[in-house]
mmCIF file of C-alpha atoms and ligand atoms in Angstrom:
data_model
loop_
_atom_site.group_PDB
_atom_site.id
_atom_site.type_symbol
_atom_site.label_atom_id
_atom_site.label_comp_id
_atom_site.label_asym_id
_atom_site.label_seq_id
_atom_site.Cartn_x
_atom_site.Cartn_y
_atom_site.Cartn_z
ATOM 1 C CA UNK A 5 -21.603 78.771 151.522
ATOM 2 C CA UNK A 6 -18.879 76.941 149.771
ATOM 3 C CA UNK A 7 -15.939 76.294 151.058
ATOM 4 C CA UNK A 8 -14.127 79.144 148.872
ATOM 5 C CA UNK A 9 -16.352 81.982 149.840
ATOM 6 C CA UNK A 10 -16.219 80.781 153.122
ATOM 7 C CA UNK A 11 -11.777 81.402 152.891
ATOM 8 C CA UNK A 12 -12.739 84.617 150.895
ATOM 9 C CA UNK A 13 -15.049 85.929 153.526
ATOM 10 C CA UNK A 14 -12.637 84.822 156.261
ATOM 11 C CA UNK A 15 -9.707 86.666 154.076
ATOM 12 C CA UNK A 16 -11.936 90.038 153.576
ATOM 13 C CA UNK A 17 -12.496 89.740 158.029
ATOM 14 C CA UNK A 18 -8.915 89.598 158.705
ATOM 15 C CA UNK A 19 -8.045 92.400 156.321
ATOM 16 C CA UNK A 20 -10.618 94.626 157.895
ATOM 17 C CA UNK A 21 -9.352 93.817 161.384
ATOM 18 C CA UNK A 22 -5.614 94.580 159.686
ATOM 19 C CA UNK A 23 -6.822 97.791 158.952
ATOM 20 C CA UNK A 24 -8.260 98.218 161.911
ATOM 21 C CA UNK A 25 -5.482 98.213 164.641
ATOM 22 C CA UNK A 26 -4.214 101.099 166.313
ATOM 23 C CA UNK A 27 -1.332 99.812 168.446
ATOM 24 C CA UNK A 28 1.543 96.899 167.870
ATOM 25 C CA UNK A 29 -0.447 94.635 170.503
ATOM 26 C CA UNK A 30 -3.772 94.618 169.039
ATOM 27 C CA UNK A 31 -2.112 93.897 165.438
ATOM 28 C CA UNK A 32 -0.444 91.245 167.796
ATOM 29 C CA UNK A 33 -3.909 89.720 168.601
ATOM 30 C CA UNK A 34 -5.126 90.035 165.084
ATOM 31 C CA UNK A 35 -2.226 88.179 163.806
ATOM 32 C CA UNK A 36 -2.824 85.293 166.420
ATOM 33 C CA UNK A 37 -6.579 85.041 165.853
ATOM 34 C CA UNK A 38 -6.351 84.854 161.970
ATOM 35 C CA UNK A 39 -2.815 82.896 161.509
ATOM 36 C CA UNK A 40 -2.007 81.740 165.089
ATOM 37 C CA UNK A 41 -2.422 78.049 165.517
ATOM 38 C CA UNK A 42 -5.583 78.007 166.788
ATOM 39 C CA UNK A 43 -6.690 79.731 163.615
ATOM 40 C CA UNK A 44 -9.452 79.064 161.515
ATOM 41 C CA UNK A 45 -6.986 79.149 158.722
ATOM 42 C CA UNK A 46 -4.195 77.263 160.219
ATOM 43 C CA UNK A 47 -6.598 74.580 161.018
ATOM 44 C CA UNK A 48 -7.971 74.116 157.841
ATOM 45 C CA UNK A 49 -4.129 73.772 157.135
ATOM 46 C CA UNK A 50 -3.852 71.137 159.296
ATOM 47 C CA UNK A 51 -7.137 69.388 157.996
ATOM 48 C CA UNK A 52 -6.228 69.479 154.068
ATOM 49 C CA UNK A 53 -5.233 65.844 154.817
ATOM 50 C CA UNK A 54 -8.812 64.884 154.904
ATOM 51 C CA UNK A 55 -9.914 66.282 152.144
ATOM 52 C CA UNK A 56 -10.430 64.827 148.571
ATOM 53 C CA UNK A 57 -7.190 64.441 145.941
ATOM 54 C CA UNK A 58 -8.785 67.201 143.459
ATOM 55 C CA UNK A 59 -9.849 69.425 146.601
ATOM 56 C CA UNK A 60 -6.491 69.510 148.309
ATOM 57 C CA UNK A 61 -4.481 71.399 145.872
ATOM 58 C CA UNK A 62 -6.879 74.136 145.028
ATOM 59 C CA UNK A 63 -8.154 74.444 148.956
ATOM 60 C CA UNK A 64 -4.291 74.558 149.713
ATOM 61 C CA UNK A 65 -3.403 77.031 147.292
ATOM 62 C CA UNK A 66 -6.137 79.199 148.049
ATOM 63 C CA UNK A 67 -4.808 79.430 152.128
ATOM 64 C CA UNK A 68 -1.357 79.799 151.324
ATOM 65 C CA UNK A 69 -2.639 82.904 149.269
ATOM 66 C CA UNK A 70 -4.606 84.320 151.705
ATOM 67 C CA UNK A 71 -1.687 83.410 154.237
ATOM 68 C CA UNK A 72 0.528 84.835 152.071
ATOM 69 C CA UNK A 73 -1.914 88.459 151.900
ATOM 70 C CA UNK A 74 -2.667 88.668 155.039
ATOM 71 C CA UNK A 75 1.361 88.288 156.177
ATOM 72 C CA UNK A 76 2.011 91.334 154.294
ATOM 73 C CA UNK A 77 -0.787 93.408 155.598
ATOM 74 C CA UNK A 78 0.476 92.482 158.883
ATOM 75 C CA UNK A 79 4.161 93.763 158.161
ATOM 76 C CA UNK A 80 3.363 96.872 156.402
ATOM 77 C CA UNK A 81 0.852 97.897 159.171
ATOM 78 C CA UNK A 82 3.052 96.966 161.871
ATOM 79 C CA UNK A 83 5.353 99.629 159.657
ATOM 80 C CA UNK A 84 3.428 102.104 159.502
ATOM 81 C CA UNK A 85 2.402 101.630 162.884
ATOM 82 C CA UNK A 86 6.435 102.059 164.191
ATOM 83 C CA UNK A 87 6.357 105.174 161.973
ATOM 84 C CA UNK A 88 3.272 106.554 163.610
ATOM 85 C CA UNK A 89 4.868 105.943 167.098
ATOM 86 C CA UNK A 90 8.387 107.670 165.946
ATOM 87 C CA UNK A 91 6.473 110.734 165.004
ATOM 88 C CA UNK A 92 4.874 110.982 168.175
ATOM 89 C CA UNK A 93 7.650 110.654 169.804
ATOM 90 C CA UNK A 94 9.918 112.983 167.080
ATOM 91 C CA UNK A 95 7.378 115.642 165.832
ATOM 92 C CA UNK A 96 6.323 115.793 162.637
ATOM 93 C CA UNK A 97 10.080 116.200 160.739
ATOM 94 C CA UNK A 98 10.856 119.915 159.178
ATOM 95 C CA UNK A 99 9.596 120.302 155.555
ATOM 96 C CA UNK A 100 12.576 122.210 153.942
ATOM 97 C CA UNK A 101 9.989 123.023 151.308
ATOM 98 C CA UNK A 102 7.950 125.372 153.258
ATOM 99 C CA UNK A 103 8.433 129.152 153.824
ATOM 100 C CA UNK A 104 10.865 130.155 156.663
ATOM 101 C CA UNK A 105 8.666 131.865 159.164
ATOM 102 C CA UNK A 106 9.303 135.673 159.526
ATOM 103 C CA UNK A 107 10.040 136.354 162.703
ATOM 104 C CA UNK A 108 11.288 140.064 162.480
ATOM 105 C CA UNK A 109 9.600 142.567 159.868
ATOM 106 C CA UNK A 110 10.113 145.976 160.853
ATOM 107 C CA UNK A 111 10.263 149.157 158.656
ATOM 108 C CA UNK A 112 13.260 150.389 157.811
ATOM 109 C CA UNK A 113 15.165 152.499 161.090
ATOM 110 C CA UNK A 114 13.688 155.691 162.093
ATOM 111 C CA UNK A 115 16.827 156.977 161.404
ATOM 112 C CA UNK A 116 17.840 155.894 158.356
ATOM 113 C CA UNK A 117 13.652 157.190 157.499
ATOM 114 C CA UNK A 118 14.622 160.873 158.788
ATOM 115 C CA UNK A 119 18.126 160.886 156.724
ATOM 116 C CA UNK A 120 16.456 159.926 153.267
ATOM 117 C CA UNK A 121 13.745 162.621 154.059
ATOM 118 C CA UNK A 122 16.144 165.025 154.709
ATOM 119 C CA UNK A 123 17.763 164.388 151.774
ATOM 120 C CA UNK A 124 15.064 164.001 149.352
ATOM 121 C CA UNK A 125 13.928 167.707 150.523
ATOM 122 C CA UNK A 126 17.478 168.903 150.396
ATOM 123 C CA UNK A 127 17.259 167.395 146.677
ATOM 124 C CA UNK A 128 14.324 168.816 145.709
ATOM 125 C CA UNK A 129 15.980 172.202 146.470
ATOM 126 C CA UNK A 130 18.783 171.594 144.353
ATOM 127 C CA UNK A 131 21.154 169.912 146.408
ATOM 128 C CA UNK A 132 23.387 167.013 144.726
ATOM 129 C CA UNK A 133 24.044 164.245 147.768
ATOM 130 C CA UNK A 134 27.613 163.481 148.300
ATOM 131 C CA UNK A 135 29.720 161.354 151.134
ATOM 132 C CA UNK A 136 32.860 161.414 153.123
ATOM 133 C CA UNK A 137 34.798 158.973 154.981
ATOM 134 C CA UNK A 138 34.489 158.296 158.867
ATOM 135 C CA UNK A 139 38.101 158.114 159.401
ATOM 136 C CA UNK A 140 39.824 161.378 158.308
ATOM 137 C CA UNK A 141 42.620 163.396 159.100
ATOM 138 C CA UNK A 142 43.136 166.298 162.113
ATOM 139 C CA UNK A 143 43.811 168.763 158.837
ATOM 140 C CA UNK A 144 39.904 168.052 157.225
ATOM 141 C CA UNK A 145 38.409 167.697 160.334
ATOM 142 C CA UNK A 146 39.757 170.799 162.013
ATOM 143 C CA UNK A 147 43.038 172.607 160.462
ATOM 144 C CA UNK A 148 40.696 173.525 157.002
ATOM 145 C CA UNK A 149 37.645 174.308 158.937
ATOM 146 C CA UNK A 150 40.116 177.400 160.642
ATOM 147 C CA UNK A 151 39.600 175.137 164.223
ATOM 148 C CA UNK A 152 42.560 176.871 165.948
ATOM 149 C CA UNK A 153 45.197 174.543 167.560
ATOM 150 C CA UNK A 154 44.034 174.879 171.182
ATOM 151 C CA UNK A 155 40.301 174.247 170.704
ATOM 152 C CA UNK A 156 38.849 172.643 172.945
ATOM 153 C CA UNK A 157 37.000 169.870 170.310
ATOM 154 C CA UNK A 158 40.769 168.570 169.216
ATOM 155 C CA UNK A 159 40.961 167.402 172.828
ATOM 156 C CA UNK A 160 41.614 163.919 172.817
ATOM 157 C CA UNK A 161 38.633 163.883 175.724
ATOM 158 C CA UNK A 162 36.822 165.087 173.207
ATOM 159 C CA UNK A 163 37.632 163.190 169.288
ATOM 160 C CA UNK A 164 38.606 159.697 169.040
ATOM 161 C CA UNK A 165 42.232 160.503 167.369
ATOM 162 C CA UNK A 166 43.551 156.845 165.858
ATOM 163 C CA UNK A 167 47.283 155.326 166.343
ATOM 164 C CA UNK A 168 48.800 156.276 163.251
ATOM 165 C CA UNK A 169 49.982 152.655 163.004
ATOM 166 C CA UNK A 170 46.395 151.938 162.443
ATOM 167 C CA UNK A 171 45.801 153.998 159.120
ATOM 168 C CA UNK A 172 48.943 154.933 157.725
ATOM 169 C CA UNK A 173 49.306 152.265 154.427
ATOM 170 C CA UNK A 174 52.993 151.586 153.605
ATOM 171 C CA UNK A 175 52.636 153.378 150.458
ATOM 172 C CA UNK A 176 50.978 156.510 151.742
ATOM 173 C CA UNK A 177 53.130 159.478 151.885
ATOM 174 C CA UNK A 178 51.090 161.292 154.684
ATOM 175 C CA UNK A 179 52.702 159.758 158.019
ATOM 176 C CA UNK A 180 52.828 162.713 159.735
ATOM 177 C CA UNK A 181 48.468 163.586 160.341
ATOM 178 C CA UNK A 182 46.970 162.406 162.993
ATOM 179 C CA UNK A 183 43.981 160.108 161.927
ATOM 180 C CA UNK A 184 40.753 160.365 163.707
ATOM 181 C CA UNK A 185 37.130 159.366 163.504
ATOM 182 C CA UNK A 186 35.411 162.638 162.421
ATOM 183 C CA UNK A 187 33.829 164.610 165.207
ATOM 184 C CA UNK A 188 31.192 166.465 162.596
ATOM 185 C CA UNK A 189 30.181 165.835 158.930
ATOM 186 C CA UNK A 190 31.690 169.668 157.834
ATOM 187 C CA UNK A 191 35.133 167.468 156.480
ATOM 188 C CA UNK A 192 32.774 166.592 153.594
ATOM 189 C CA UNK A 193 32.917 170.620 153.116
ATOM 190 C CA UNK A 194 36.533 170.490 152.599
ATOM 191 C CA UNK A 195 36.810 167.504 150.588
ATOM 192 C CA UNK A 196 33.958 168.777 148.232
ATOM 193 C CA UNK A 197 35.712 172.018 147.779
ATOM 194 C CA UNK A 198 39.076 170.776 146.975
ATOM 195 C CA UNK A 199 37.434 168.282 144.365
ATOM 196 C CA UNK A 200 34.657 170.801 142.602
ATOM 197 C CA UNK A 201 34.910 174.593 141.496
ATOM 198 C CA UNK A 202 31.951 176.465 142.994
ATOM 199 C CA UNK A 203 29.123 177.149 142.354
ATOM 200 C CA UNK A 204 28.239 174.057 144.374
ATOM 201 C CA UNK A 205 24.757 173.116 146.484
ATOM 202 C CA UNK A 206 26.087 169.530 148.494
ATOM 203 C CA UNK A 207 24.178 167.652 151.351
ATOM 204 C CA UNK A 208 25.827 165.192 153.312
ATOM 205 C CA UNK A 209 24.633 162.611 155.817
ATOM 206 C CA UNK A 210 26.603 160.444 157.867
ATOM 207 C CA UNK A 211 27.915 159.231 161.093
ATOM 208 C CA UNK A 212 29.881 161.018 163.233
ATOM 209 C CA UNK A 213 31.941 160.433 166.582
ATOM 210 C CA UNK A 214 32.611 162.056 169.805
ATOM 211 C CA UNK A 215 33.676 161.336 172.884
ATOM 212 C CA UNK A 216 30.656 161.469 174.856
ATOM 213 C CA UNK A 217 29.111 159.950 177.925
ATOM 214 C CA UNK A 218 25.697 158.225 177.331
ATOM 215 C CA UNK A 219 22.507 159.438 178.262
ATOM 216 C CA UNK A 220 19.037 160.151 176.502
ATOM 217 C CA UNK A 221 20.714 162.824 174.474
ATOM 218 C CA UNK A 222 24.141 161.912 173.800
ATOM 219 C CA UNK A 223 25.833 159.335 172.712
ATOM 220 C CA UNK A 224 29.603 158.512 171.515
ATOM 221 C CA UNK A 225 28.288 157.995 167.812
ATOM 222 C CA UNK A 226 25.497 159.770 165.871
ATOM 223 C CA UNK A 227 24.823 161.393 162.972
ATOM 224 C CA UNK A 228 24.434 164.553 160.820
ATOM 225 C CA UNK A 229 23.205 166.035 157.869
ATOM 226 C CA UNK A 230 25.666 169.039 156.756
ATOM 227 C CA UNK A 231 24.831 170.896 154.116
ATOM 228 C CA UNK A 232 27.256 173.894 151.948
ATOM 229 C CA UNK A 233 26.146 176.018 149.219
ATOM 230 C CA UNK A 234 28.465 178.257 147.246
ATOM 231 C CA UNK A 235 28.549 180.979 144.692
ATOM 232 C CA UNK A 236 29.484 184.412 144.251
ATOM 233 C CA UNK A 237 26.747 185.846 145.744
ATOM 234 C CA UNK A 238 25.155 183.465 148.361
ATOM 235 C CA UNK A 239 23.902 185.641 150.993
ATOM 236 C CA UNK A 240 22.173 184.615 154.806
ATOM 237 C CA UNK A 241 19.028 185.513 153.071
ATOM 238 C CA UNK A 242 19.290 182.127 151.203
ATOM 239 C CA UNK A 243 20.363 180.476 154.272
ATOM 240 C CA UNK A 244 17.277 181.463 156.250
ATOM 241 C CA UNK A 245 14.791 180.543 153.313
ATOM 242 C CA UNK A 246 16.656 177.187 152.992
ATOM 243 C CA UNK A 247 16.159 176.251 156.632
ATOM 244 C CA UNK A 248 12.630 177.532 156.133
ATOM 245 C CA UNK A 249 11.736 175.525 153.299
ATOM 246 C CA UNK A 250 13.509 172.698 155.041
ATOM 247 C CA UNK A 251 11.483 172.865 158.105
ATOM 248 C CA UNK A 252 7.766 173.044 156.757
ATOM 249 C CA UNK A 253 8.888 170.170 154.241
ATOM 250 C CA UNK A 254 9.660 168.315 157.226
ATOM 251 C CA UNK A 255 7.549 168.527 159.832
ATOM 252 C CA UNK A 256 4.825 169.434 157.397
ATOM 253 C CA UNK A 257 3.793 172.276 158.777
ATOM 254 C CA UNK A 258 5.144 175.598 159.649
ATOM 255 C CA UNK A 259 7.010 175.705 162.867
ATOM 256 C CA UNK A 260 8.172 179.167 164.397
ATOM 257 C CA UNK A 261 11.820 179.564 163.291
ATOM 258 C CA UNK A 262 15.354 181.549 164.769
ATOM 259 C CA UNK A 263 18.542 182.291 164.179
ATOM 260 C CA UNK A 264 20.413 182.902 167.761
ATOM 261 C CA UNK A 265 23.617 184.581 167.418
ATOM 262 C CA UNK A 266 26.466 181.680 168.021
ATOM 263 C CA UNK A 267 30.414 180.559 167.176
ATOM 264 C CA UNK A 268 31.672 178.149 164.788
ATOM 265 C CA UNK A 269 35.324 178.725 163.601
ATOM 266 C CA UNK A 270 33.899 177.953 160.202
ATOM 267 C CA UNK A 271 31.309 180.632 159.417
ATOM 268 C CA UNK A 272 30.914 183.843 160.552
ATOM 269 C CA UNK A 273 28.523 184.903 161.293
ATOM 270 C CA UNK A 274 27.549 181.697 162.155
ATOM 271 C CA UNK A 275 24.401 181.002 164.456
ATOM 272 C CA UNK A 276 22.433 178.152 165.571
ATOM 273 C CA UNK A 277 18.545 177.560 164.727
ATOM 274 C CA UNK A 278 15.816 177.437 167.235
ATOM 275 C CA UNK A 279 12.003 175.791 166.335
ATOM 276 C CA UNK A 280 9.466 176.454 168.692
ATOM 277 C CA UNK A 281 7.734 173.595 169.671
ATOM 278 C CA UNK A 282 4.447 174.107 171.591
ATOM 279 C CA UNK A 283 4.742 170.853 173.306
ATOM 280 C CA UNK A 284 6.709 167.398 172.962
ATOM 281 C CA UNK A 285 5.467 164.810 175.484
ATOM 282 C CA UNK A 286 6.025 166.044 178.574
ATOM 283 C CA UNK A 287 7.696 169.143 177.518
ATOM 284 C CA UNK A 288 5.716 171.957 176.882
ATOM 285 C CA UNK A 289 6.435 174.864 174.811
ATOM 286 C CA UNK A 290 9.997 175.645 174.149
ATOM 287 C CA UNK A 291 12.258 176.788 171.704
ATOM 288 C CA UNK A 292 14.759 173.268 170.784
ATOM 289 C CA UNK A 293 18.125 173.614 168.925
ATOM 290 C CA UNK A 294 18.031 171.605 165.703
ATOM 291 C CA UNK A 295 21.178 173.004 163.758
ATOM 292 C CA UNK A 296 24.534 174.856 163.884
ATOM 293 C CA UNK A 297 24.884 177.432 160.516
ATOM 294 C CA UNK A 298 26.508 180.393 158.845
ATOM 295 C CA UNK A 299 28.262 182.266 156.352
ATOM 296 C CA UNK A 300 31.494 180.125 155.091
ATOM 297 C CA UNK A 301 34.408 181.760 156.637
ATOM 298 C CA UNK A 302 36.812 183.175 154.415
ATOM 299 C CA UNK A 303 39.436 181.397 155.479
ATOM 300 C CA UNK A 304 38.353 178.229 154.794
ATOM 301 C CA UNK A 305 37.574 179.197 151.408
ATOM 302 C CA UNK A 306 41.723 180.274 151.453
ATOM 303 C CA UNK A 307 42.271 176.321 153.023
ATOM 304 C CA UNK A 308 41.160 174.728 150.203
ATOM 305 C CA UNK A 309 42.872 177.494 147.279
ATOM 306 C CA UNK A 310 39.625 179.789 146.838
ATOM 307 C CA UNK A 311 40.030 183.087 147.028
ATOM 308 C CA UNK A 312 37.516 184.120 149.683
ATOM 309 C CA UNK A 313 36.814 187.599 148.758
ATOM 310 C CA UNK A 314 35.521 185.675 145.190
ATOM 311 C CA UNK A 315 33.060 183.239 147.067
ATOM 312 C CA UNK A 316 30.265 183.486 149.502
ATOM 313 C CA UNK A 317 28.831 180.606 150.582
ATOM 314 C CA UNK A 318 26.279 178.949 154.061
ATOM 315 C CA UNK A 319 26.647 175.926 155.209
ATOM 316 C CA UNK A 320 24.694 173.996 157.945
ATOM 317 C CA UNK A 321 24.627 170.778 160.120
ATOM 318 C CA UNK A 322 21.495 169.234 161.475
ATOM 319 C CA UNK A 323 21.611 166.344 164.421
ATOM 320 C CA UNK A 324 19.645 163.455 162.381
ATOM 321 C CA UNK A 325 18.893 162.229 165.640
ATOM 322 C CA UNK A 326 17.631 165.545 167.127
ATOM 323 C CA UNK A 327 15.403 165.812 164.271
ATOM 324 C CA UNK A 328 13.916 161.665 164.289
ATOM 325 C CA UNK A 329 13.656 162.366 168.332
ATOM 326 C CA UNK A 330 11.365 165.422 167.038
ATOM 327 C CA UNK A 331 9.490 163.919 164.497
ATOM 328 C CA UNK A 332 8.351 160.818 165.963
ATOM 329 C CA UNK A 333 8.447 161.898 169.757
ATOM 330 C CA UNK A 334 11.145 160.017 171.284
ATOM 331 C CA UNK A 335 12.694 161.080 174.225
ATOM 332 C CA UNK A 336 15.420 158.745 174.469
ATOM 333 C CA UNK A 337 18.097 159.021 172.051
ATOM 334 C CA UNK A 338 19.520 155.166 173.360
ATOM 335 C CA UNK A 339 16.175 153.883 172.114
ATOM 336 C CA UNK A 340 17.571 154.027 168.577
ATOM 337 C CA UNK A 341 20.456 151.825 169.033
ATOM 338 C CA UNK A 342 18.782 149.024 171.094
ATOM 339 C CA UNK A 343 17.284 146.810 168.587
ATOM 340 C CA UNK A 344 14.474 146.441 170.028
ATOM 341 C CA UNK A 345 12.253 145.214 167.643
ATOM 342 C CA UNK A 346 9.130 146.388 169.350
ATOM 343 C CA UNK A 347 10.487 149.888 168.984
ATOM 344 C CA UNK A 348 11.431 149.593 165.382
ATOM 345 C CA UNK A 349 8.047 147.954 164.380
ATOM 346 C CA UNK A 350 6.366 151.271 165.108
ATOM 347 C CA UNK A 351 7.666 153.321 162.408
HETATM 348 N N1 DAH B 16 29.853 171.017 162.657
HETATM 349 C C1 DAH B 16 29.000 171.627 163.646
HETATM 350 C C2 DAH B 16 28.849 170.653 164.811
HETATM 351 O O1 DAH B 16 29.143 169.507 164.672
HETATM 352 C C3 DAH B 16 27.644 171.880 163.074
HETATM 353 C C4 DAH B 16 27.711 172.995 162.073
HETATM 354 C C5 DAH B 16 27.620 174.288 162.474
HETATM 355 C C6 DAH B 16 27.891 172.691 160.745
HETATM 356 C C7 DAH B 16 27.688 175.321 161.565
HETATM 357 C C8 DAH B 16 27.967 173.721 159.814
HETATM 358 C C9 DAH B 16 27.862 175.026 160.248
HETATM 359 O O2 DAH B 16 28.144 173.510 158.532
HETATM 360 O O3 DAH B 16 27.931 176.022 159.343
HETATM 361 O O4 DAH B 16 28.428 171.054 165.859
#
C-alpha cells in the first residue's frame, strides 16, 4: 500500500470512529488516538523531515487535510453530542407547529340541549322566540302581572331587589322602581304585550333568580321557559292540547297528563301540570310537577292598555331544569352547575 492510501485508509478509520462515539469522553479518546501526539498522523508529522524534497510537500499537504477533516468532525460531533445531552436533560422543546391537545370536548350543556328542544317544539307549533332582560323592574316583574303589594314573592327573602344606585343611569327618568333580578320569566309577558298587538304566540327561555337555599332541587338561579298565546278567542282547550303536543314531542312518547287546580295572580284559572312518571331512578311511580299555567288574567291584559274583555289568552312556565332532571335522569339539580366535565361528557 502506498503511502497515500495508507493516510486515506487511516482518514476513512478515524471518521468512522468520529461517527461512532456516543459520549464527550469516548470522542475524547478518538481525538487522542487519531491526532494526539502519539498519533499515527502526528508522527508522520513529525517524520516529514526524513522524507524526500518532492515527497514532503504533497505527504504534508495531504495530513494537514486530513488533520484539517478530521478537526471538524470532531467539533461538530462534540456539538451535536452537547445538544443530545441538553435534550435529555430539557425534553424534547414544544413544537408550536403542532395541534394543541384537546383536553375538554364535551357536548353542549344538558341544559342549554333541553332549552333549544323546547324551543324548537314550541316553534314548530307556531311560536316566534323572544327574550327579556334579567334585571327588571318591581312593576314587570310583579305590579303588571296583578302580584298584589303584600305577596309573599316581593319579599326581599324571597327576590334579589338591586340598590337603585346600581341601575338607575343618570339620564333615566325612572328613579323611583325598585330594580330586581327577575324571580320568573312571565316579565317577558308584559314586555311583549306592551311592544306587539295580539294576536301573538311568544316562547321565552331564560334565567331566572330567587332567593333560595341550595339543595338537589333548588337553587338561587335557574331557568324557565314561559310561554303566552293571545287572541280573541284562545280558550284552555288550546292550552291543554299545547302542553300535550309539548309533552309527547319531548319525551317522545306519551306521558299521562293533568291539570290540578292552582293560584297564580296572573291567570285565572290558572293550574299547574302533573306527568305521571312510572318510575325515575329510585322513584317509582308518581305524578311530578313540570309547569305553572292558565288563562291570562284580565287584568293584566288592562296593565299593559288591552282591553281584557277583547282578549283571551294562556300562558305557561316550565322549570328547564325540572324538565333536563326528567329527561336525562338526574337527581341532583347542583350537578348542572359543577363543571364537572365527566358529567357534561355524557350528554
Ligand atoms: N311564573 C310562574 C312561576 O315562576 C310560572 C307560571 C305559572 C308562568 C303560570 C305562567 C303561568 O305563565 O301562566 O312559578
Amino acid at each position: 500500500m502506498s503511502g497515500g492510501d495508507a493516510l486515506a485508509k487511516l482518514r476513512e478509520e478515524a471518521l468512522l470512529a468520529i461517527e461512532g462515539v456516543d459520549s464527550m469522553q469516548a470522542l475524547q479518546l478518538v481525538k487522542t488516538q487519531y491526532l494526539g501526539p502519539k498519533s499515527t498522523l502526528m508522527r508522520q508529522l513529525k517524520t516529514l523531515g526524513g522524507l524526500p524534497n518532492e515527497q514532503k510537500v504533497t505527504v504534508g499537504q495531504t495530513i494537514n487535510r486530513i488533520k484539517q477533516d478530521l478537526e471538524q468532525n470532531l467539533t461538530s460531533k462534540g456539538r451535536a453530542l452537547q445538544d443530545k445531552m441538553q435534550l435529555t436533560r430539557l425534553g424534547n422543546p414544544p413544537d408550536p407547529s403542532l395541534a394543541s391537545p384537546v383536553h375538554l370536548q364535551v357536548p353542549l350543556h344538558p341544559l342549554t340541549q333541553t332549552r333549544d328542544k323546547m324551543l324548537s317544539i314550541f316553534t314548530q307549533l307556531g311560536f316566534s322566540i323572544v327574550e327579556g332582560p334579567e334585571i327588571d323592574t318591581e312593576w314587570f316583574c310583579f305590579d303588571a302581572l296583578n302580584v298584589p303589594k303584600n305577596h309573599p314573592a316581593r319579599n326581599e327573602q324571597d327576590t334579589f331587589f338591586l340598590p337603585k344606585s346600581a341601575c338607575v343611569s343618570s339620564t333615566s327618568k325612572r328613579t323611583d322602581e325598585d330594580y330586581l333580578l327577575r324571580a320568573h320569566t312571565s316579565t317577558v309577558q308584559i314586555r311583549t304585550l306592551l311592544e306587539h298587538k295580539p294576536p301573538l304566540k311568544i316562547v321565552s327561555s331564560g334565567r331566572v333568580f330567587r332567593r333560595d337555599t341550595v339543595d338537589a332541587t333548588h337553587n338561587f338561579n335557574f331557568h324557565q321557559t314561559e310561554g303566552l298565546c293571545v287572541s280573541s278567542e284562545t280558550n284552555l282547550l288550546d292550552l291543554k292540547g299545547t302542553l300535550d303536543f309539548f309533552v309527547r314531542a319531548f319525551f317522545g312518547k306519551p306521558y299521562n297528563m293533568r291539570l290540578r287546580p292552582s293560584f297564580f295572580p296572573f291567570t285565572e284559572p290558572s293550574f299547574e301540570m302533573d306527568i305521571f312518571v312510572p318510575h325515575l331512578g329510585k322513584i317509582k311511580d308518581t305524578w311530578i310537577e313540570v309547569c305553572g299555567c292558565g288563562m291570562v288574567h284580565p287584568n293584566v291584559f288592562e296593565a299593559v292598555g288591552l282591553n281584557g274583555q277583547e282578549w283571551q289568552g294562556f300562558a305557561f312556565g316550565f322549570g328547564v331544569e325540572r324538565l333536563a332532571m326528567l329527561l336525562y335522569g338526574i337527581d341532583d339539580v347542583r350537578r348542572f352547575y359543577q363543571n364537572d366535565a365527566r358529567f357534561l361528557k355524557q350528554f
